Short mmCIF file of C-alpha atoms in Angstrom, two decimals:
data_model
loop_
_atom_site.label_atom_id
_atom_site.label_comp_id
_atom_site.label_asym_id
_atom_site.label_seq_id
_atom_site.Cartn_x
_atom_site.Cartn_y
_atom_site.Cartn_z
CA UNK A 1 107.66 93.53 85.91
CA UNK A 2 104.64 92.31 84.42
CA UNK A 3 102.51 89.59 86.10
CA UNK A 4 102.09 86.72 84.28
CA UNK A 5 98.63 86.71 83.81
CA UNK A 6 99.20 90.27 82.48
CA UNK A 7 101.73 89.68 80.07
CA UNK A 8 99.37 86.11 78.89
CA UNK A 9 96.55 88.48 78.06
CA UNK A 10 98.22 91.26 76.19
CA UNK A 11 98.92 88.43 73.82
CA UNK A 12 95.56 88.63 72.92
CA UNK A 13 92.97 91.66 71.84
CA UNK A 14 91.06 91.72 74.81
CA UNK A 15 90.81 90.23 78.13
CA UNK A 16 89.78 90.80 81.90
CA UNK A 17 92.22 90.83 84.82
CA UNK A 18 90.02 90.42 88.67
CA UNK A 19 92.03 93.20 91.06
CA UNK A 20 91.96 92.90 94.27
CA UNK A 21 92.62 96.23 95.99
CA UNK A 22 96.45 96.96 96.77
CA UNK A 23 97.35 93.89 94.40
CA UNK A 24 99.62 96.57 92.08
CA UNK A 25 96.35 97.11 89.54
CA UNK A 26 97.70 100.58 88.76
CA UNK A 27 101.41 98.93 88.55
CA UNK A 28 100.11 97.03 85.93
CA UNK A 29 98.20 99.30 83.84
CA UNK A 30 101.11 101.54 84.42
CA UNK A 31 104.12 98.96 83.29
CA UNK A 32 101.64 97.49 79.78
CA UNK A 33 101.92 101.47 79.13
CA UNK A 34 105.59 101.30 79.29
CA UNK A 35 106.45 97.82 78.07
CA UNK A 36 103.72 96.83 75.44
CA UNK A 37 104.80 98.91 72.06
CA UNK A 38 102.57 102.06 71.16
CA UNK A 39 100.60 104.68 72.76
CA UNK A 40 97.64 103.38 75.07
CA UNK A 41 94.25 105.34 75.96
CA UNK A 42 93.76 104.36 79.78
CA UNK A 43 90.06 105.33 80.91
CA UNK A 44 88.53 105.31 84.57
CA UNK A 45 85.87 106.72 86.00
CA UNK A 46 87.00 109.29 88.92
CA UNK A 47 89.24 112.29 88.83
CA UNK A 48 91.06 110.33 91.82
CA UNK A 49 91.19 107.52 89.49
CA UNK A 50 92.97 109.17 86.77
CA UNK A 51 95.46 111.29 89.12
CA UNK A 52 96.78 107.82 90.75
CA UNK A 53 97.19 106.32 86.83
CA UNK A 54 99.27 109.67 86.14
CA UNK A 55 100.74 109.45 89.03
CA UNK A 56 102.00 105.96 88.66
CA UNK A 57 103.14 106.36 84.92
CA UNK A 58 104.94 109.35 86.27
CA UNK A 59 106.76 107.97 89.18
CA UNK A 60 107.36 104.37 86.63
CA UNK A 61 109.16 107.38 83.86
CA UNK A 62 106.48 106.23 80.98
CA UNK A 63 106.78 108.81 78.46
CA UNK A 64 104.02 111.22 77.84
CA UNK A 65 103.90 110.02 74.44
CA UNK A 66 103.03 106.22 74.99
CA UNK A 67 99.87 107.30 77.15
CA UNK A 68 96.77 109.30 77.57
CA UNK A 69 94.71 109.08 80.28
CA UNK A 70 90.94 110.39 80.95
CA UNK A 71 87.81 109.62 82.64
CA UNK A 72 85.33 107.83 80.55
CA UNK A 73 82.97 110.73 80.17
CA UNK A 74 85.27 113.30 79.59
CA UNK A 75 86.69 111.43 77.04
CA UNK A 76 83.29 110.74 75.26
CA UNK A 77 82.48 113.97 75.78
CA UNK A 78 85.38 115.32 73.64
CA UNK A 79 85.07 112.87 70.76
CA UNK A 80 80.98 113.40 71.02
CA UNK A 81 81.12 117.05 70.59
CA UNK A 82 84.26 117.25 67.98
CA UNK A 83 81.67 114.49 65.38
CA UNK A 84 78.49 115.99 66.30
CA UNK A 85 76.82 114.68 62.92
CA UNK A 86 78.43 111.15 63.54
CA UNK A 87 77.58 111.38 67.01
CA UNK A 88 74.00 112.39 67.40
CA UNK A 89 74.92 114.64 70.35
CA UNK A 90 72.25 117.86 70.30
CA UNK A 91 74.58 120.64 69.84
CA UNK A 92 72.68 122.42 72.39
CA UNK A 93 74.06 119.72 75.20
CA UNK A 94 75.11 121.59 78.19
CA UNK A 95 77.35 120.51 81.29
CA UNK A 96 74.33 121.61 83.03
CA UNK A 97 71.80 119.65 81.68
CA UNK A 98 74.06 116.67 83.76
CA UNK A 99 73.03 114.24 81.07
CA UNK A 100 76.08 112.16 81.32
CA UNK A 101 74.38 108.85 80.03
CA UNK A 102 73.70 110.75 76.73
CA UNK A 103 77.21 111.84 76.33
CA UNK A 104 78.11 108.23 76.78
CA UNK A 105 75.97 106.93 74.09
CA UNK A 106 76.50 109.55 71.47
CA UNK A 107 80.44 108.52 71.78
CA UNK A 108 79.44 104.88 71.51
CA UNK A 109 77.59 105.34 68.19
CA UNK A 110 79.80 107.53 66.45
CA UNK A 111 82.39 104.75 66.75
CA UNK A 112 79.87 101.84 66.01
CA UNK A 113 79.42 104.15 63.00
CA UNK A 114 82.63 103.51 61.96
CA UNK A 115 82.96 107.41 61.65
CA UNK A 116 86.34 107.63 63.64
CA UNK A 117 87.88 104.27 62.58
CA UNK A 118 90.98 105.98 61.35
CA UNK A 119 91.44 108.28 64.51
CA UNK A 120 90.86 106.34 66.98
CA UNK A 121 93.90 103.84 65.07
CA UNK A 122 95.83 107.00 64.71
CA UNK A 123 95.73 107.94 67.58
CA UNK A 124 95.52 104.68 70.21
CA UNK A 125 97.98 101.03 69.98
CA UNK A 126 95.06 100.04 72.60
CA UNK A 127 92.72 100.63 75.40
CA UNK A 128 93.18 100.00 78.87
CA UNK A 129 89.71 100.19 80.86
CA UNK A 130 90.26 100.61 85.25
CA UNK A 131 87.43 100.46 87.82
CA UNK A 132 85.53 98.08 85.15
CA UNK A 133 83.30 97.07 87.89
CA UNK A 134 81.47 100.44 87.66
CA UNK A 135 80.81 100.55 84.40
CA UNK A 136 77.34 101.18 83.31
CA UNK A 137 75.65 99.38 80.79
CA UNK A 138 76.11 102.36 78.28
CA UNK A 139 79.51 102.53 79.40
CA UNK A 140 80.09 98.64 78.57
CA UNK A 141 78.26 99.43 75.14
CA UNK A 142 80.95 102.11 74.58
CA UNK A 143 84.38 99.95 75.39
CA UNK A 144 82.63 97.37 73.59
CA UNK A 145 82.72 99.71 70.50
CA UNK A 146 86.48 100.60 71.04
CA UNK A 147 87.17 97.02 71.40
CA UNK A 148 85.58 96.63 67.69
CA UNK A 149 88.54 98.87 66.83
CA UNK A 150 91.59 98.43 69.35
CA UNK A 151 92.58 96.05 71.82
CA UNK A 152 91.04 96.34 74.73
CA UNK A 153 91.20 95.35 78.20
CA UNK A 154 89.73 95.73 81.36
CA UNK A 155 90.75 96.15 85.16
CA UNK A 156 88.24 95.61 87.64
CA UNK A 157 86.89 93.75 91.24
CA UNK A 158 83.28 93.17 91.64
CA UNK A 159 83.72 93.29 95.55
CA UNK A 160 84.73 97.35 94.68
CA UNK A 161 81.40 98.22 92.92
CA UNK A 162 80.48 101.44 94.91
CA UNK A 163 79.12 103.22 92.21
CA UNK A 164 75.87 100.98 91.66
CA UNK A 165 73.50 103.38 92.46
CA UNK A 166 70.79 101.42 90.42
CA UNK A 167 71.77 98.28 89.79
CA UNK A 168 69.51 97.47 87.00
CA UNK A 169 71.67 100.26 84.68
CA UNK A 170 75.07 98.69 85.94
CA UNK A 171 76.70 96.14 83.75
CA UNK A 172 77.17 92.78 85.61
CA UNK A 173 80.44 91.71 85.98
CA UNK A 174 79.91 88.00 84.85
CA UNK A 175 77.00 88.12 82.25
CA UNK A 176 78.44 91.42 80.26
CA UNK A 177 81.96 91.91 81.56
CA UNK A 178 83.78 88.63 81.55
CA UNK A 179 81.68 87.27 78.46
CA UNK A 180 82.78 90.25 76.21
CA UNK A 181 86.46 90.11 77.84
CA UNK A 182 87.31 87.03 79.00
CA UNK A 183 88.97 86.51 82.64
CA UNK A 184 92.92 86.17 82.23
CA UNK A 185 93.36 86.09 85.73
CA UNK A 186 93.79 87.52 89.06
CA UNK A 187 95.88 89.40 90.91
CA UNK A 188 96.44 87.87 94.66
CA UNK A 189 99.79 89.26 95.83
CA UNK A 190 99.50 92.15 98.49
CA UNK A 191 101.91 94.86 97.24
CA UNK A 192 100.37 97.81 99.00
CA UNK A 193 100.95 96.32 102.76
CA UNK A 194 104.07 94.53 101.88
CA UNK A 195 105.95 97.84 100.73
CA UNK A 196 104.48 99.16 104.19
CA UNK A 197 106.18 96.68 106.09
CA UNK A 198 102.13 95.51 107.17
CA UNK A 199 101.99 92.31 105.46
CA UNK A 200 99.89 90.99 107.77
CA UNK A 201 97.06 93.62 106.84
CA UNK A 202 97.29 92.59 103.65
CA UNK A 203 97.05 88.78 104.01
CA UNK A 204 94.05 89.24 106.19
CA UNK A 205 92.23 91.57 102.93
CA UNK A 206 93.06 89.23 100.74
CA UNK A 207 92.17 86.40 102.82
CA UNK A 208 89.06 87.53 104.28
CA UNK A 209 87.31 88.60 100.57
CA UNK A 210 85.08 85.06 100.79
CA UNK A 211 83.61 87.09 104.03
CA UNK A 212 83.61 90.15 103.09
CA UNK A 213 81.72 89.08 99.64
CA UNK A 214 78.89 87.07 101.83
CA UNK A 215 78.91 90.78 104.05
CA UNK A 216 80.37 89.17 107.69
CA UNK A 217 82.97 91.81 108.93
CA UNK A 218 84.43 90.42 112.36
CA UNK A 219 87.34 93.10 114.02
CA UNK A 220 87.98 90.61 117.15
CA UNK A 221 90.27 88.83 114.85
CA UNK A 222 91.94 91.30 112.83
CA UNK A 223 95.41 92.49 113.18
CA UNK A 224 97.18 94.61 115.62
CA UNK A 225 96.70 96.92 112.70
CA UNK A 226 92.86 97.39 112.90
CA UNK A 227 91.59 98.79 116.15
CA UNK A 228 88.23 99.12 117.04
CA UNK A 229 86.22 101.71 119.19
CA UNK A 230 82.16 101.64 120.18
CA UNK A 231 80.41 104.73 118.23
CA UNK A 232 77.17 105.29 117.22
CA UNK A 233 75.66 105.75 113.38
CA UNK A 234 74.57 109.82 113.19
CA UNK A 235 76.88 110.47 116.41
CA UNK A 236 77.63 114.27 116.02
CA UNK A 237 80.81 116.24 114.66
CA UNK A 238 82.28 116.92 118.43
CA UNK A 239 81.84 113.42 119.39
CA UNK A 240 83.63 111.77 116.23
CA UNK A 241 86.31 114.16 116.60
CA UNK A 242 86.93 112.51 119.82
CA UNK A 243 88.03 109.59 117.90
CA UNK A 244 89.44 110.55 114.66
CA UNK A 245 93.37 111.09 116.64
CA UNK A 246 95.87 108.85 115.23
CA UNK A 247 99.35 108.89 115.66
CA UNK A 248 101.33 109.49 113.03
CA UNK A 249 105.19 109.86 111.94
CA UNK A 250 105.79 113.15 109.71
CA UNK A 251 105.01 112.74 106.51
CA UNK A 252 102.23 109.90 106.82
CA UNK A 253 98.64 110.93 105.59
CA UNK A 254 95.47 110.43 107.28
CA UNK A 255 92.05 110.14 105.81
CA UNK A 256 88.67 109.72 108.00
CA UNK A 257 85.87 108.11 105.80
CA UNK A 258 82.67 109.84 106.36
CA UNK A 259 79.03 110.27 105.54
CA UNK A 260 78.99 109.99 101.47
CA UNK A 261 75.62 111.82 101.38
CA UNK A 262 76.53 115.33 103.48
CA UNK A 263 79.30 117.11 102.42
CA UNK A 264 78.44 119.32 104.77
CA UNK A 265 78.77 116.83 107.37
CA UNK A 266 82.74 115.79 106.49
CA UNK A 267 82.88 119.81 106.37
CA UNK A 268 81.88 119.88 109.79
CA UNK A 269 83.89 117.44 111.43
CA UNK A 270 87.26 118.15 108.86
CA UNK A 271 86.96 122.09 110.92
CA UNK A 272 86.99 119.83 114.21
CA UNK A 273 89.82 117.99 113.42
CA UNK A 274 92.15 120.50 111.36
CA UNK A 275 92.07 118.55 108.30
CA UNK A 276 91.09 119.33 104.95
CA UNK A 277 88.11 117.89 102.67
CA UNK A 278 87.74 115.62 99.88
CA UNK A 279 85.36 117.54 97.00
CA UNK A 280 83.25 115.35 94.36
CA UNK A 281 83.93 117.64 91.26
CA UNK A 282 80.56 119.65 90.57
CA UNK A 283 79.41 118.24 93.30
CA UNK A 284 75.84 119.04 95.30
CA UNK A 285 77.13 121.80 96.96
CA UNK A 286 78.78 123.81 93.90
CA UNK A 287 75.32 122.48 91.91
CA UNK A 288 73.02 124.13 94.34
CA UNK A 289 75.67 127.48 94.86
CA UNK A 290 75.31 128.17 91.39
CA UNK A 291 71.59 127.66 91.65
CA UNK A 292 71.25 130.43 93.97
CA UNK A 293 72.81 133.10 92.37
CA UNK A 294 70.98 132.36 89.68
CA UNK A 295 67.60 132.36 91.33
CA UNK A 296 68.19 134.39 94.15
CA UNK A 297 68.61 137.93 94.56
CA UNK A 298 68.84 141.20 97.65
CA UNK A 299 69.35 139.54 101.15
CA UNK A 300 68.49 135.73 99.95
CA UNK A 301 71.32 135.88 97.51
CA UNK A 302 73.79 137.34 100.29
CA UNK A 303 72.29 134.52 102.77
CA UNK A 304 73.45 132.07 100.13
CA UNK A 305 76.95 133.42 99.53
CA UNK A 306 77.36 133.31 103.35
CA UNK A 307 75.62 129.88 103.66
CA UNK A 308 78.47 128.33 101.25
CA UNK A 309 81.37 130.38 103.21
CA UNK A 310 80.33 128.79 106.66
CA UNK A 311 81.29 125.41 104.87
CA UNK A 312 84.54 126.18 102.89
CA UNK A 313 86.14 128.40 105.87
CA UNK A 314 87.09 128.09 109.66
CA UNK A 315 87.16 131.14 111.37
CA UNK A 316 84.63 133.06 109.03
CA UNK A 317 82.30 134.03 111.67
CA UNK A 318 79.44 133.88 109.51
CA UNK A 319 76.59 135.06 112.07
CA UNK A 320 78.84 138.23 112.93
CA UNK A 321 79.23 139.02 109.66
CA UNK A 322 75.37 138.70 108.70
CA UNK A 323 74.43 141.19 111.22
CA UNK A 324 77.34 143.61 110.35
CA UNK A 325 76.28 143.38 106.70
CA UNK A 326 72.62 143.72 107.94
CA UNK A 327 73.25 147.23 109.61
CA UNK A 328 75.70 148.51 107.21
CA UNK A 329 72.51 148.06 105.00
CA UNK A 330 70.11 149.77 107.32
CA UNK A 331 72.02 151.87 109.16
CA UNK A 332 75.69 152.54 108.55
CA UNK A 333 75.79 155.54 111.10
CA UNK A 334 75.49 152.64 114.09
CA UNK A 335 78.56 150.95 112.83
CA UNK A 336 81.15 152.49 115.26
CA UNK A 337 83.85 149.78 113.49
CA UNK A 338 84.58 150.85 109.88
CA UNK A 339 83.34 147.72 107.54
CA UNK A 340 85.86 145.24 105.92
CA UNK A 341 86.75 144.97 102.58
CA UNK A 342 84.88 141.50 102.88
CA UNK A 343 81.85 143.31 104.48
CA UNK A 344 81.55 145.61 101.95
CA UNK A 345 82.01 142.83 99.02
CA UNK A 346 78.94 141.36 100.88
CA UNK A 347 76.70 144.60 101.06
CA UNK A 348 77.59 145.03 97.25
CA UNK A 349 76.41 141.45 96.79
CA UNK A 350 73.31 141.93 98.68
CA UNK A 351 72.07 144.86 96.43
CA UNK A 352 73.34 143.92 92.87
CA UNK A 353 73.73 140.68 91.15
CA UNK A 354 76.97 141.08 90.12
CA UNK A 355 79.21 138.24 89.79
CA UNK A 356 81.93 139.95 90.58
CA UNK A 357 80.71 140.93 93.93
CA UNK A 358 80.69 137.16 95.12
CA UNK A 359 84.44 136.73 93.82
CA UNK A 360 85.54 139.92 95.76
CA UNK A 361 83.86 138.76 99.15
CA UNK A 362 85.26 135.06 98.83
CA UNK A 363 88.70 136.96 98.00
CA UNK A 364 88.52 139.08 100.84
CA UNK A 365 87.80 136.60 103.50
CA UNK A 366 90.40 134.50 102.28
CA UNK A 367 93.06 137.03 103.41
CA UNK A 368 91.52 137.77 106.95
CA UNK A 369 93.10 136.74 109.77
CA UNK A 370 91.86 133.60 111.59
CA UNK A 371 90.56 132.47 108.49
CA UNK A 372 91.04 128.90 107.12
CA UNK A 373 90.10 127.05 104.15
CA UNK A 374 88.62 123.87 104.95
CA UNK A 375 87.41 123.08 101.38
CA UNK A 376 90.04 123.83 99.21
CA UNK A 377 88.80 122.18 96.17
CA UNK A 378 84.90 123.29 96.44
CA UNK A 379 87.12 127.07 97.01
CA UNK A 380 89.30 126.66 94.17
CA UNK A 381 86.48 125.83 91.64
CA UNK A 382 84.31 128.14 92.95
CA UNK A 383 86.71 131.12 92.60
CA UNK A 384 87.67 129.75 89.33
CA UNK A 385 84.67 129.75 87.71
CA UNK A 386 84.16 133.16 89.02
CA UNK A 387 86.33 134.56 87.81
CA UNK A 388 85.75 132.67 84.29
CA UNK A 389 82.36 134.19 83.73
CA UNK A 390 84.08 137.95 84.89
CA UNK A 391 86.40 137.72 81.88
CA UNK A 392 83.75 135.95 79.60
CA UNK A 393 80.27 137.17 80.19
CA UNK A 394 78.77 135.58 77.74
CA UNK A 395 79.62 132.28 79.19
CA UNK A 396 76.99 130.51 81.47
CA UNK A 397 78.32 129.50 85.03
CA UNK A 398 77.33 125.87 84.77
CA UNK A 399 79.56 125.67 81.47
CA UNK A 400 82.64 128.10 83.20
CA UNK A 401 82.16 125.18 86.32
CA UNK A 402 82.48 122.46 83.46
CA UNK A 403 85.19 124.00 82.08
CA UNK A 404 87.17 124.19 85.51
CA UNK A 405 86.14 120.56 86.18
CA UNK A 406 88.26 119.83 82.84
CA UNK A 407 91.12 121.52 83.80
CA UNK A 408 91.35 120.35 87.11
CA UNK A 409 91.39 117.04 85.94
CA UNK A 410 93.96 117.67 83.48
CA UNK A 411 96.19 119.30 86.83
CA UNK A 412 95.43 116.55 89.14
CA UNK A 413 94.22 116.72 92.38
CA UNK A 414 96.07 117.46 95.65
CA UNK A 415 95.04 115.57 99.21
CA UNK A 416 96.31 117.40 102.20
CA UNK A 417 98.33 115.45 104.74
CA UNK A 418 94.66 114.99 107.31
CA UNK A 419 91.55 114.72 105.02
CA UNK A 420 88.04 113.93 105.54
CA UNK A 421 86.25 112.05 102.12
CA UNK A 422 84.01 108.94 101.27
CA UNK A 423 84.31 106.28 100.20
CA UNK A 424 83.30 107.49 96.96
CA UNK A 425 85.86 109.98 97.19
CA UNK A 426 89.01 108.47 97.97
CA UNK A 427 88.19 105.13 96.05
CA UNK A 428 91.49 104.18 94.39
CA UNK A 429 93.43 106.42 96.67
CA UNK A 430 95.83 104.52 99.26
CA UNK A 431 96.82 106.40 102.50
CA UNK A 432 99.00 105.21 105.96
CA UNK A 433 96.35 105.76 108.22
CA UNK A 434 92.43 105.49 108.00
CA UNK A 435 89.50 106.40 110.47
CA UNK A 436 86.18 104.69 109.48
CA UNK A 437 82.84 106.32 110.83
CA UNK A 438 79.66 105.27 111.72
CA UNK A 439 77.99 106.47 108.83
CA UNK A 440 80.96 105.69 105.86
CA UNK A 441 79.98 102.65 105.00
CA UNK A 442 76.53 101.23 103.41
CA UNK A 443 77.09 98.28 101.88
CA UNK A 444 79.53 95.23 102.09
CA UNK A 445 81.54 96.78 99.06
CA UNK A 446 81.75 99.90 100.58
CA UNK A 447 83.23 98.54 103.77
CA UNK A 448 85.88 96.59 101.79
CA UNK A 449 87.22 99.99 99.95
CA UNK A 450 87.06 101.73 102.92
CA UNK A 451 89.25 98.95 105.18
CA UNK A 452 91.69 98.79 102.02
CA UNK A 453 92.90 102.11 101.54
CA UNK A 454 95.10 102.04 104.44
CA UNK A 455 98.58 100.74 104.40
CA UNK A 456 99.46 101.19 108.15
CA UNK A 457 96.38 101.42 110.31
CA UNK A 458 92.50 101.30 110.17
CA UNK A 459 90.84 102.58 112.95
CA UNK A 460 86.83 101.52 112.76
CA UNK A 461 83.87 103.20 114.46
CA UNK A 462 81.10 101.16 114.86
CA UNK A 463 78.16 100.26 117.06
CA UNK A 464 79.80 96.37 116.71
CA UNK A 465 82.91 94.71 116.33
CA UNK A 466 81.42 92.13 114.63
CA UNK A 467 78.45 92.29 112.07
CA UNK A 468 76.97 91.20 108.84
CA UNK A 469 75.76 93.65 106.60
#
């Protein structure tokens, strides 16, 4: 059922609820779509973000038809582009330009234009805004404008604001959030831990927030739930490995919160551990992929296509198949082992620049034995857009990646059972079991998500058990 304060502010046309994490925020948002009359747009910020909403209107039975969710830009994006004259969006904006702010603010002014009045009532009862503690101040500017047309109101916790890379662009969550939509309440009850049967891990989250604002994390006193072990910040793969076990019952899901600057890195040790990774979409190491075969060409492109394969495969013996490729150029008479079909993909890549070439070698390494995919999503996306620009040359691969972005939101994304992510990453996700590492956390607020996504255990690695940061 609705929470009180809930129900008290949909009375209203706009308001602010404060969400603690694992206080039933997504229940919420879920239940106004299926209780409050009409069809509501529900915006976030992260794919993960969006396929928990989905998730949760699914699992609740909401009908398709009372709800649309999206992530803010995407959804700017669309209405941007479709009123280009209202809009002010060049026409020439490309997904690889990266200009996301832009996109923001073109969507803001067509509506402040009153261009899409109509539609947007058309189309939306209301607006439903999660994760409003990230919002940018271009972002506030644009729910802002929808609240000049709809309701409107907003989801958020200021200790959850991970996303602050420079502060001075972030809307503040008392000056611009809670004077535009005023605070209806908060959330306080512990749902997450108490349908766990770990209560007490929940009372000590909620209870401990005055701390964990003010930055003093103290293990010594946490429950039986939160263990502690003595690691080092940059401790290698093999050494973190060590201390990422955790025993679980089939069926429970494990995710170990690493470095949120390396991918590589949380590649590294997710091979170690026989887990899966967590991929930012068009993140730094699709960006810089698609970079290379566009710049690169001969041996340097090849070097490239291998680089990215050591990341997204176990078992892929990259050096091996460098030198095989690297006599089957010079030399094929010394090659007393006929080549794959993998090592020929790779020659063909090495002395053409063929797009096609890349999607045959990925293909073929996929289906050799001993070979793993450790980075299914970075694999998937790859491959997809791929195979996008094969059918539609014309395309460019930075708009075929966009493209695959938008459908993959639109699918949903799945975690495997053992996953390494950040805190970035898995913000807004919930799992039974979590590992901390050394380097996962940099802030106080990042430490907070990261301890909160567990329902059953939280294992931290740290040079302390008790800190302030």
């Amino acid at each position: 059922m609705l929470e009180a304060t809930v129900a008290q502010m949909m009375a209203s046309r706009g308001g602010a609820i404060e969400a603690p994490a694992g206080t039933g925020k997504t229940e919420q948002i879920a239940l106004v779509a299926r209780h409050v009359p009409g069809r509501r747009l529900i915006l976030t910020h992260t794919v993960a973000g969006v396929d928990a909403i989905r998730r949760r209107l699914r699992r609740l039975s909401v009908p398709a038809d009372k709800w649309q969710v999206d992530t803010l830009s995407a959804w700017a994006h669309r209405y941007a582009m479709a009123y280009p004259d209202g809009s002010g969006l060049a026409r020439t904006w490309s997904a690889r330009d990266r200009d996301w702010p832009a996109v923001i603010r073109a969507a803001a002014t067509l509506i402040e234009r009153g261009a899409i009045n109509s539609v947007l009532r058309a189309s939306y009862t209301g607006v439903l805004v999660d994760e409003y503690q990230d919002c940018t101040r271009d972002h506030h500017r644009l729910v802002c404008a929808l609240a000049g047309v709809l309701r409107c109101y907003v989801f958020g916790d200021p200790l959850q604001a991970i996303f602050g890379f420079r502060a001075e662009e972030m809307a503040d969550w008392d000056k611009d959030t809670l004077t535009r939509f005023p605070l209806a309440g908060r959330l306080e009850t512990p749902h997450r831990w108490i349908a766990a049967g770990n209560a007490e891990l929940g009372n000590w989250l909620i209870a401990g927030r005055a701390d964990f604002r003010a930055g003093r994390f103290d293990f010594t006193r946490a429950p039986e739930s939160v263990s502690w072990t003595r690691s080092e910040q940059k401790a290698g793969a093999n050494e973190l490995a060590q201390h990422c076990s955790v025993r679980m019952e089939d069926g429970h899901t494990l995710s170990v919160l690493h470095s949120s600057v390396s991918d590589t890195r949380r590649a590294d040790l997710a091979k170690l551990i026989r887990a899966t990774t967590v991929e930012p979409v068009g993140g730094q190491s699709e960006r810089e992929f698609y970079r290379a075969l566009r710049d690169l060409q001969g041996m340097n492109r090849m070097e490239a296509v291998l680089t990215l394969a050591g990341t997204v495969y176990s078992g892929a013996d990259v050096s091996g198949k460098r030198k095989r490729v690297d006599t089957l150029l010079k030399n094929t008479n010394r090659m007393r082992i006929p080549a794959s079909p993998a090592e020929l993909a790779l020659r063909a890549v090495a002395q053409g620049n063929s797009l096609r070439s890349v999607a045959d070698f990925f293909s073929c390494l996929e289906r050799e034995f001993g070979v793993t995919v450790v980075r299914p999503e970075l694999s998937y996306c790859v491959g997809a857009a791929l195979r996008h620009c094969i059918e539609h040359p014309d395309v460019h691969l930075d708009d075929a990646a966009f493209q695959i972005a938008n459908a993959r939101r639109e699918r949903g994304r799945i975690i495997r059972n053992r996953s390494v992510g950040s805190t970035l990453l898995v913000k807004g996700l919930e799992f039974d079991h979590v590992v901390i590492t050394p380097d996962a956390c940099t802030s106080r607020q990042n430490w907070y998500v990261a301890l909160t996504r567990a329902s059953r255990s939280v294992k931290v690695l740290s040079p302390k058990a008790r800190f302030t940061i």
